[in-house]
Coordinates of C-alpha atoms in Angstrom, one line a residue:
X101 CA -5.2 -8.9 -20.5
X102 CA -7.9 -10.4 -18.7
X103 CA -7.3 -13.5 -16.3
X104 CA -9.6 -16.3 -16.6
X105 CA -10.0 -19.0 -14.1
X106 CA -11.0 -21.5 -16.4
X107 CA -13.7 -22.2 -18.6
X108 CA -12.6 -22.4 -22.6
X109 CA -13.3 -26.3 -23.8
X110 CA -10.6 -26.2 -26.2
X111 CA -7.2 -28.7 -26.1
X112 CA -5.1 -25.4 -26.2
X113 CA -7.1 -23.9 -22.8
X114 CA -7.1 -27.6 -21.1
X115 CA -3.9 -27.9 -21.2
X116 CA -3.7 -25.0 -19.0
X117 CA -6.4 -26.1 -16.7
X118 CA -3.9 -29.6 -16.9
X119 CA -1.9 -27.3 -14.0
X120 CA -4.8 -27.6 -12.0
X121 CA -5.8 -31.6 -12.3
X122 CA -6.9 -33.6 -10.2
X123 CA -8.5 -37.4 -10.4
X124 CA -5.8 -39.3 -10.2
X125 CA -6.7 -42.5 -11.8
X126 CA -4.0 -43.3 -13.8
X127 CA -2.0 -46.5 -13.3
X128 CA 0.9 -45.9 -12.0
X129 CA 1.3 -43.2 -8.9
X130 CA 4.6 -40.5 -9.3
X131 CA 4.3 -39.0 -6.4
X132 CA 2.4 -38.6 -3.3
X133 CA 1.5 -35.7 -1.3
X134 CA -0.4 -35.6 2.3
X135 CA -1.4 -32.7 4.6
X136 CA -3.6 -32.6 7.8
X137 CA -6.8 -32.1 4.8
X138 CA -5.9 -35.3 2.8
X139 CA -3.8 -37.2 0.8
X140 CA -3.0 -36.7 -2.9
X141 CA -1.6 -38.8 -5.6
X142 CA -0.3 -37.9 -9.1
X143 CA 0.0 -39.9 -12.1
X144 CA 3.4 -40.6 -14.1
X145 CA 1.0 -39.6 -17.2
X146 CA 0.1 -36.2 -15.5
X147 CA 4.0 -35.7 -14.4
X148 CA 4.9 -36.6 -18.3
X149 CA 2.2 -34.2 -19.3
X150 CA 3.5 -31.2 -17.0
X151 CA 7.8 -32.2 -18.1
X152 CA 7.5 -32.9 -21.5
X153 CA 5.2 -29.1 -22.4
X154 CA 8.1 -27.8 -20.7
X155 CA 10.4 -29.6 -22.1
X156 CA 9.1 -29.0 -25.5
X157 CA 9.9 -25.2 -25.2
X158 CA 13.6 -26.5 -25.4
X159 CA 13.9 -29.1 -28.1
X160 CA 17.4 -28.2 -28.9
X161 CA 18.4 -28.9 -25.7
X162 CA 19.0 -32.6 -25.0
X163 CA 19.0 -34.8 -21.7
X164 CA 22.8 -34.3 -21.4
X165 CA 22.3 -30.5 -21.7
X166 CA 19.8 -30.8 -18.4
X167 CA 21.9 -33.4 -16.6
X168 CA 25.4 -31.3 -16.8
X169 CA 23.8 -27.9 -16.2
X170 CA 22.0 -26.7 -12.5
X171 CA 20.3 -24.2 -13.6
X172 CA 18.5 -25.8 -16.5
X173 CA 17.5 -28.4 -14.0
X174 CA 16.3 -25.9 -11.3
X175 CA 14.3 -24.5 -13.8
X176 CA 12.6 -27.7 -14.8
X177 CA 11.9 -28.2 -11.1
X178 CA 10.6 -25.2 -10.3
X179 CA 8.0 -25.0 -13.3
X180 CA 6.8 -29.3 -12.9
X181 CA 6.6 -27.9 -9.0
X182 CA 4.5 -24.8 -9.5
X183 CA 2.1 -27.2 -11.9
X184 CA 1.8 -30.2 -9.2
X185 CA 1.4 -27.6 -6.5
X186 CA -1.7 -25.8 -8.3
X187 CA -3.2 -29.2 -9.0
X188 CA -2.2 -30.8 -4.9
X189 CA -4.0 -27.6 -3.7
X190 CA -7.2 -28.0 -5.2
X191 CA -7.6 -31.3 -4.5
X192 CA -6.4 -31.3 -0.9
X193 CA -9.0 -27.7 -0.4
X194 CA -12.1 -30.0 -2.2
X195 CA -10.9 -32.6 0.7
X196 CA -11.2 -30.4 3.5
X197 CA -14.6 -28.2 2.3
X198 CA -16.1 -31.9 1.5
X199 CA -16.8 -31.5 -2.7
X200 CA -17.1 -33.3 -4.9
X201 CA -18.6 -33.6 -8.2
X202 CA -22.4 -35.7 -7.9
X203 CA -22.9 -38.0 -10.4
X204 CA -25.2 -36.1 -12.9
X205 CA -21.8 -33.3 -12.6
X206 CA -19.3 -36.7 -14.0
X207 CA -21.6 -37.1 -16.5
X208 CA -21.9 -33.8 -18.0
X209 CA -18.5 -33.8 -18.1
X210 CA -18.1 -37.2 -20.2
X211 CA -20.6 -35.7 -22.7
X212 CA -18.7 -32.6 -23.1
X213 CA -16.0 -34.9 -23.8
X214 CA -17.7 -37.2 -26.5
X215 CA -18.7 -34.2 -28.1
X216 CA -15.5 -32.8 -28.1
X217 CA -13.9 -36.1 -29.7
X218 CA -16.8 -36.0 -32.4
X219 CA -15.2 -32.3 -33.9
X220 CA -12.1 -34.2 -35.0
X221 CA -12.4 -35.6 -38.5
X222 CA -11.8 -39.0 -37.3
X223 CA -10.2 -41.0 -35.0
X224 CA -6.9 -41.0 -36.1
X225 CA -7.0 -37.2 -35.8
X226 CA -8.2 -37.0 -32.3
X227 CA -5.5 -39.4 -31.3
X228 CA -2.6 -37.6 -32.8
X229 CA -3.6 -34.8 -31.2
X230 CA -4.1 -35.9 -27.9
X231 CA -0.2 -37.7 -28.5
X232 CA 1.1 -34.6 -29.9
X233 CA -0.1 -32.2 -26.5
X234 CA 1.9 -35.5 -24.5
X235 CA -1.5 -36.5 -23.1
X236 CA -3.5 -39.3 -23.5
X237 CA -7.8 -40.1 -23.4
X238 CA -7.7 -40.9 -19.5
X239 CA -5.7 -37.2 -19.2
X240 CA -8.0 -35.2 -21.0
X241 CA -10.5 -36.9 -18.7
X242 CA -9.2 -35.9 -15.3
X243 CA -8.2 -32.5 -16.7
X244 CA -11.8 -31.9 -17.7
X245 CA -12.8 -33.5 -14.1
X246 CA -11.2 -31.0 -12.5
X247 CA -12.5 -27.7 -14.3
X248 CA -16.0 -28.9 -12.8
X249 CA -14.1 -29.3 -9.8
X250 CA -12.4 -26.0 -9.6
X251 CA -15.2 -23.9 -10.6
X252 CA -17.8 -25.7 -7.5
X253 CA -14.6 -25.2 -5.2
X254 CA -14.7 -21.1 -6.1
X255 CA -18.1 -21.2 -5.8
X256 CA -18.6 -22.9 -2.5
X257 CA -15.8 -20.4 -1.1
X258 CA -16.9 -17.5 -2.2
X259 CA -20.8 -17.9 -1.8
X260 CA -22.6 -15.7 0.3
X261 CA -23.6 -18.1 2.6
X262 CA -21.0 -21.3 2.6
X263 CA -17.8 -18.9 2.0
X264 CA -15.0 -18.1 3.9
X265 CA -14.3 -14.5 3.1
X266 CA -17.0 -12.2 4.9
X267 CA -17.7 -8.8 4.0
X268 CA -20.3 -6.1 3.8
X269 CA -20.2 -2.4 2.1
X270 CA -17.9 -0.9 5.0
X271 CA -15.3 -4.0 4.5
X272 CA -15.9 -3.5 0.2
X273 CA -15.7 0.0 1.0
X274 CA -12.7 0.3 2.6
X275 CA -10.3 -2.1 0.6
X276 CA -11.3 0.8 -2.6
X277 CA -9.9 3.3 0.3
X278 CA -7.0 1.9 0.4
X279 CA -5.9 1.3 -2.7
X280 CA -6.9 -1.8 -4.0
X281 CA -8.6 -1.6 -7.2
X282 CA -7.4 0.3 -9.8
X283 CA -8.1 2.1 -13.5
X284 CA -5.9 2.0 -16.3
X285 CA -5.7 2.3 -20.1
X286 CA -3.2 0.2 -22.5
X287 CA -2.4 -0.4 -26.0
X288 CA -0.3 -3.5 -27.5
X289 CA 1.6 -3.5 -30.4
X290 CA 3.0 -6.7 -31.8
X291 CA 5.5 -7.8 -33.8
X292 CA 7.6 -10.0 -35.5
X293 CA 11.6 -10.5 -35.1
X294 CA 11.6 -8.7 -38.8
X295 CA 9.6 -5.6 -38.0
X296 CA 10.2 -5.1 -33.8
X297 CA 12.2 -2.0 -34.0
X298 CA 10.2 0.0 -36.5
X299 CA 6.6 -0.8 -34.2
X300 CA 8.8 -0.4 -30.8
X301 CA 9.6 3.0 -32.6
X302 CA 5.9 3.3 -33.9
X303 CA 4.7 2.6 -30.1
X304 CA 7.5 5.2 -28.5
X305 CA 5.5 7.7 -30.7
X306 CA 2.0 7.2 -29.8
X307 CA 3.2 7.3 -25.9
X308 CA 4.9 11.0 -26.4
X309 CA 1.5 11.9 -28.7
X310 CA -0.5 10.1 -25.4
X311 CA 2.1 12.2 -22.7
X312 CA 1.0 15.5 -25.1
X313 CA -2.6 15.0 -24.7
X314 CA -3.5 12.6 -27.1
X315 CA -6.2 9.7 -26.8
X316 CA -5.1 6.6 -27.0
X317 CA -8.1 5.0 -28.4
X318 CA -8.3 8.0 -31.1
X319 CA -5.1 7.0 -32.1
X320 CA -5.8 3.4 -32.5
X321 CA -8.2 3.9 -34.6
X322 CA -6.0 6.2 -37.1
X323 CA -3.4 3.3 -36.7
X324 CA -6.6 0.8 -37.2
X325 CA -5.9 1.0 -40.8
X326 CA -1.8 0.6 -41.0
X327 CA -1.5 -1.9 -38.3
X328 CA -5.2 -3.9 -38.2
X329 CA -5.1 -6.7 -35.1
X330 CA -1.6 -6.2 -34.7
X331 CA -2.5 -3.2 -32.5
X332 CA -4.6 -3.4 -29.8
X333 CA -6.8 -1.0 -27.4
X334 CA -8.4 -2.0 -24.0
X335 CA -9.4 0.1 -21.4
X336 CA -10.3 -1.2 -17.8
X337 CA -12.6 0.7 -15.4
X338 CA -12.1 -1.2 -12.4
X339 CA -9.9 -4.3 -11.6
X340 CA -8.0 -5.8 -8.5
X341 CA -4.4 -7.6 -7.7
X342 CA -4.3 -11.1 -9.4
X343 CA -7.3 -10.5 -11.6
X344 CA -5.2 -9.3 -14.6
X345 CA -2.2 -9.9 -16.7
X346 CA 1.2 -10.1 -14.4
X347 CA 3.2 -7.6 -16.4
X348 CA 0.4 -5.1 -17.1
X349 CA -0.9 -5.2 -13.3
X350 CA 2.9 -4.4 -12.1
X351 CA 3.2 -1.5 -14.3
X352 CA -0.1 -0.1 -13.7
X353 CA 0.4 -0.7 -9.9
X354 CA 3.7 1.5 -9.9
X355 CA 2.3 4.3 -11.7
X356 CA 0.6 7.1 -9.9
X357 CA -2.5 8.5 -11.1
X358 CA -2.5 9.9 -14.6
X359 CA 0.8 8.7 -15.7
X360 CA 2.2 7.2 -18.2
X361 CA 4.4 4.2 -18.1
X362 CA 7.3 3.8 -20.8
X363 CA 7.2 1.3 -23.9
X364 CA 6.9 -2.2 -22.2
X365 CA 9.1 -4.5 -24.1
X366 CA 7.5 -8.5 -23.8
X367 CA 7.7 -11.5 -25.7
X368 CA 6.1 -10.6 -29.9
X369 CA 4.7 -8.0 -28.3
X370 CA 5.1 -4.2 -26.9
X371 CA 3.0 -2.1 -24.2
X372 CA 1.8 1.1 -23.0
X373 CA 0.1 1.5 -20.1
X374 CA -1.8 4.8 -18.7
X375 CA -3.3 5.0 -15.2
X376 CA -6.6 6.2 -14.8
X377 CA -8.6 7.5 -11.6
X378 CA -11.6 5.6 -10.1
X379 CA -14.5 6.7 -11.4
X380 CA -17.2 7.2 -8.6
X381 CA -19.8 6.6 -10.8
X382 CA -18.6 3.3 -12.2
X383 CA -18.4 2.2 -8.7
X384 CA -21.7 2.7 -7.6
X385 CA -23.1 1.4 -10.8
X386 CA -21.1 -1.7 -10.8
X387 CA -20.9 -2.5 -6.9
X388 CA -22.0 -6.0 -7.3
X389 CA -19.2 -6.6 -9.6
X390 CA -16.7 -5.3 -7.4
X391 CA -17.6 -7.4 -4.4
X392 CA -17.0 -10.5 -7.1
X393 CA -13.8 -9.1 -7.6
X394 CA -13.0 -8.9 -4.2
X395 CA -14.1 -12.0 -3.3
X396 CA -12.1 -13.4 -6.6
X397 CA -8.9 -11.7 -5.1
X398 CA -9.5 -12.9 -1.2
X399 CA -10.0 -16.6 -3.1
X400 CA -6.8 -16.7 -5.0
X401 CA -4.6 -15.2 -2.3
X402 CA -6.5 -17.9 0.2
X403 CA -5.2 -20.4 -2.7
X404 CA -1.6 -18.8 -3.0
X405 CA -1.3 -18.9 0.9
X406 CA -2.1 -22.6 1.0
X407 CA 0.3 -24.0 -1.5
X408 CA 3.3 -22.0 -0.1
X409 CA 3.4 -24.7 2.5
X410 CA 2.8 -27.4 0.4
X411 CA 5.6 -26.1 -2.6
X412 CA 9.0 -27.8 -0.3
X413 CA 7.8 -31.3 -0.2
X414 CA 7.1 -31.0 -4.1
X415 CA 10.4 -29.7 -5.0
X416 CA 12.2 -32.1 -2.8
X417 CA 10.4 -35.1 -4.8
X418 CA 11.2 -33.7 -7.8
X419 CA 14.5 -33.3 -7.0
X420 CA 15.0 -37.2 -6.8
X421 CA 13.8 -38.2 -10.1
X422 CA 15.7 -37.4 -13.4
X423 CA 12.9 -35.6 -15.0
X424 CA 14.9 -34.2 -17.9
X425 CA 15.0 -37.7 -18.6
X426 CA 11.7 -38.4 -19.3
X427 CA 10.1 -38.8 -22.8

């Protein structure tokens, strides 16, 4: 349930971090987006790359379908928009805190990507895949260019010395006071289109065993046998708003202490979620890890805050080219 900012050097993980790219080298420039902090410029292969993944979630839906239907396009809008946002305000923030990666940092970064190429069997491999993920050698590149980006952005921000969000014990103190971290508890079943309503019924169980006293890790591990992988146990001492999983955060945030929440329906997948009191002793054991949690949350809302303004001018660009055109 855990976010992660980054980090993962797989294809599957960069094309998440693709949301988030930056270098801008391609040859031919999409779209262009300036603020007070800088200028930014975005690749037609980086716009293909963000339209055609989504795209690809509908591929029995054709151009027609988009063209003669609002809401599909809105849609596809909205999603290319939220990518090119994350990506414009990154760049633009590196712009106005002055970073950017040294030489030796570039460098690092092309040999994580020659060793990455050398895991494929061949050549041919490496290629399709690259064409398969709509991205292309040059891509992969800038995508990789910006995780080293990213993570010296966070750091600068958040360092104790060249950050932006101050704080000591009384401040750390009184955000746990009022209500900002919390404790929960949560086990997810999944399941498959063929056996969804027997585990949804399987999960409704273990929640009125859990409501009756029972442990929820006790009875994973009874069900450990039954149900292997398919069922899983986590439980998290301590965690803040935008550090965790969207769905599980909302439901542990609306329960009150000790309850239960009801059999959370997602997609292959079902939850149940118990909320836990803080535990004093976890807090003063961990207090180092809580400040980086803080300063996590303060950095992402910081982020959030800055590409609100920047999210109009994107969706009116978008607006003006056909994207469900594109292949």
């Amino acid at each position: 349930m855990m976010k992660r900012k980054f980090i993962s050097i797989t294809l599957c993980v960069a094309m998440i971090i693709a949301s988030l790219c930056c270098f801008t080298s391609c040859k031919k420039t999409a779209m262009t987006l300036e603020n007070e902090d800088g200028k930014f410029k975005i690749s037609h292969d980086l716009l293909r790359y963000f339209t055609m993944n989504y795209l690809n979630g509908y591929s029995d839906l054709t151009a027609e379908d988009f063209a003669s239907d609002e809401t599909l396009q809105n849609e596809l809008i909205d999603n290319v928009s939220a990518s090119i946002c994350d990506l414009a305000t990154y760049k633009l923030l590196a712009e106005k805190y002055d970073i950017s990666l040294t030489r030796e940092e570039k460098k690092e970064v092309k040999n994580t990507l020659k060793e990455y190429k050398k895991s494929y069997e061949s050549k041919d491999a490496y290629k399709k895949d690259l064409e398969a993920n709509f991205l292309t050698e040059k891509t992969l590149e800038e995508i990789y260019m910006l995780q080293a980006l990213f993570d010296k952005l966070f750091d600068h921000l958040t360092d104790e010395y060249t950050g932006i969000f101050k704080y000591d014990n009384d401040v750390i103190d009184a955000d746990i006071e009022a209500g900002n971290f919390f404790s929960a508890e949560y086990i997810v079943m999944y399941y498959t289109a063929d056996n969804k309503q027997e585990r949804l019924n399987e999960l409704q169980k273990m929640l009125d065993s859990a409501k009756g006293g029972a442990q929820m890790i006790t009875m994973r591990d009874e069900m450990y046998e039954k149900y292997g992988e398919q069922l899983v146990y986590n439980r998290e001492d301590i965690f803040t708003y935008t550090e965790m999983n969207e769905v599980y955060e909302n439901a542990v945030v609306s329960l009150d202490i000790g309850a239960f929440s009801e059999v959370i329906d997602m997609d292959n997948a079902a939850m149940i979620v118990h909320r836990l009191p803080l535990d004093s002793d976890y807090i003063d054991k961990n207090y180092n890890d809580i400040i980086a949690k803080y300063l996590s949350r303060e950095f992402f809302e910081y982020i959030e805050q800055y590409s609100s303004a920047l999210i109009p001018s994107i969706k009116e660009q978008c607006k003006d080219m056909k994207l469900w055109e594109m292949k």
